[in-house]
C-alpha atoms as a printed R data frame, in Angstrom:
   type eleno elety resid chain resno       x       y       z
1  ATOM     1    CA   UNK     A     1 -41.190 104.489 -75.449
2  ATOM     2    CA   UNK     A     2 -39.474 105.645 -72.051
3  ATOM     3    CA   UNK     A     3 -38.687 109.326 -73.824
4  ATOM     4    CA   UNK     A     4 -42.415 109.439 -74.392
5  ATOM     5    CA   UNK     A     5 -43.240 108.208 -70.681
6  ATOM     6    CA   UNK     A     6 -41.155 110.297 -69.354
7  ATOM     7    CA   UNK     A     7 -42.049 112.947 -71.699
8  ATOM     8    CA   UNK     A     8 -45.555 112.708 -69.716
9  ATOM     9    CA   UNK     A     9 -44.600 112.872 -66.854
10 ATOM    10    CA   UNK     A    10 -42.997 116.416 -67.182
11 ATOM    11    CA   UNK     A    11 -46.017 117.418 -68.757
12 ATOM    12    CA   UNK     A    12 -47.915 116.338 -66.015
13 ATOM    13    CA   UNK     A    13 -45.836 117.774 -63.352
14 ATOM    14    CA   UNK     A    14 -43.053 119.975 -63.977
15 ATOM    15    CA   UNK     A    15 -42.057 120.260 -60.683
16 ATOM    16    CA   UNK     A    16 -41.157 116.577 -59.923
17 ATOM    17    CA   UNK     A    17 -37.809 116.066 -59.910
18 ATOM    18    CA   UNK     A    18 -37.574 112.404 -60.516
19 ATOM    19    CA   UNK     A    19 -39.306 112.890 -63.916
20 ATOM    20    CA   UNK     A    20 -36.681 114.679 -64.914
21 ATOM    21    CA   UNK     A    21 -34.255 112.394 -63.704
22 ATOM    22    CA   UNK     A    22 -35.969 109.862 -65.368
23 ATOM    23    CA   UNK     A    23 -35.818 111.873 -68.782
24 ATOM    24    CA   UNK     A    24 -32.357 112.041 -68.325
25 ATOM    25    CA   UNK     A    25 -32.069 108.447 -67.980
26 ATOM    26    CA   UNK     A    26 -34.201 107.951 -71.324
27 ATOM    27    CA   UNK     A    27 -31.841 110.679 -72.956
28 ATOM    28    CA   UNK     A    28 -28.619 108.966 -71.935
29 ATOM    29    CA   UNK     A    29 -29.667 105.637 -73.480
30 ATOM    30    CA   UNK     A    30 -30.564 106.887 -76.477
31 ATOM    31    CA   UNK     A    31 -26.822 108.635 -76.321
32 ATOM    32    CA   UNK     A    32 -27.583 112.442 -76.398
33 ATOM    33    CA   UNK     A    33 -25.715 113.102 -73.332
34 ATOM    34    CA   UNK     A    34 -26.534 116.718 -73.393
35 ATOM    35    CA   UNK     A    35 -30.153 116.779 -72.986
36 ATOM    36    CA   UNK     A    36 -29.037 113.823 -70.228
37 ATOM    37    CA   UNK     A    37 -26.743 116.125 -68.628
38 ATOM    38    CA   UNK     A    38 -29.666 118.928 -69.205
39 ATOM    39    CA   UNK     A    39 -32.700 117.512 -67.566
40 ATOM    40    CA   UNK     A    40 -30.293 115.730 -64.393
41 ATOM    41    CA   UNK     A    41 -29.241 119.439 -63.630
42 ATOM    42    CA   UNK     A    42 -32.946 120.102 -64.068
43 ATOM    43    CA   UNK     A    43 -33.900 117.487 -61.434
44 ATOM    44    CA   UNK     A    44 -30.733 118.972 -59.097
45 ATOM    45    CA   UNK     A    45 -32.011 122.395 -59.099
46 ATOM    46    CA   UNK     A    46 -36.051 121.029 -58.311
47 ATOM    47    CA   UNK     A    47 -34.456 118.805 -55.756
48 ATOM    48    CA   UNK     A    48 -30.803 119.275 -54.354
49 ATOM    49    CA   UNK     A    49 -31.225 116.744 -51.894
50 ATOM    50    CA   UNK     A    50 -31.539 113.886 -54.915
51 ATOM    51    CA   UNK     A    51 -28.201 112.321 -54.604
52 ATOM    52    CA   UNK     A    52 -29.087 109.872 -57.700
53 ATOM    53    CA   UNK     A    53 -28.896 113.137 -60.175
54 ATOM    54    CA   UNK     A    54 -25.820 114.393 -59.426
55 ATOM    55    CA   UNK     A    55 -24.380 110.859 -59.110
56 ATOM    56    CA   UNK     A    56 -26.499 110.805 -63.179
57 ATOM    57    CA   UNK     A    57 -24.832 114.238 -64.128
58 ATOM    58    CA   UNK     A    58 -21.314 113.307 -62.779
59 ATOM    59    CA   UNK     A    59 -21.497 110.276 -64.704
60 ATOM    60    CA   UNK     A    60 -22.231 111.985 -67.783
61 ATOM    61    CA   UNK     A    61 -19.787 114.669 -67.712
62 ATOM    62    CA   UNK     A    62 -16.622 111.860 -66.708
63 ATOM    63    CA   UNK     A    63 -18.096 109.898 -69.686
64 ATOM    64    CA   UNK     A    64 -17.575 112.927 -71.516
65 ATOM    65    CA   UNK     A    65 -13.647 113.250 -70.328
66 ATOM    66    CA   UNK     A    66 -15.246 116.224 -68.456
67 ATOM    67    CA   UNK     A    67 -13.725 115.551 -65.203
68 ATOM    68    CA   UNK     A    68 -13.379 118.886 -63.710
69 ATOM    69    CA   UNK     A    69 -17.142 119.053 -64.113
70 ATOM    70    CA   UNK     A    70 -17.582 115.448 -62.863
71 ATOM    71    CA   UNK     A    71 -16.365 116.336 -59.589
72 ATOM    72    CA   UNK     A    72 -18.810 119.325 -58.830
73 ATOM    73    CA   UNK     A    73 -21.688 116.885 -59.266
């Protein structure tokens, strides 16, 4: 249900940022961490100034024992 949502919100606006980050958030709970990681860089690049989606991405690569990429977030 919050893939879907989310899912829509893209749609509707592929420019917002937090839908992204909120796709990310669906993605991570249902544990495919790359299109997590994916759509968090996705809301970075629309909005650089979102401190949530790197703080999202960095969690996501140090979950993934990626910590050299965990710090660039």
């Amino acid at each position: 249900a919050a893939l879907a949502l989310a899912d829509s919100l893209v749609r509707a606006d592929a420019r917002w940022a937090r839908a992204y980050l909120l796709r990310g958030y669906a993605y991570q709970r249902l544990e495919d961490l790359d299109k997590a990681e994916e759509n968090f860089t996705t809301a970075i690049r629309l909005d650089p100034s979102d401190m949530e989606a790197y703080n999202a991405a960095g969690l996501v690569a140090y979950s993934q024992q990626r910590f050299g990429d965990a710090e660039q977030y």
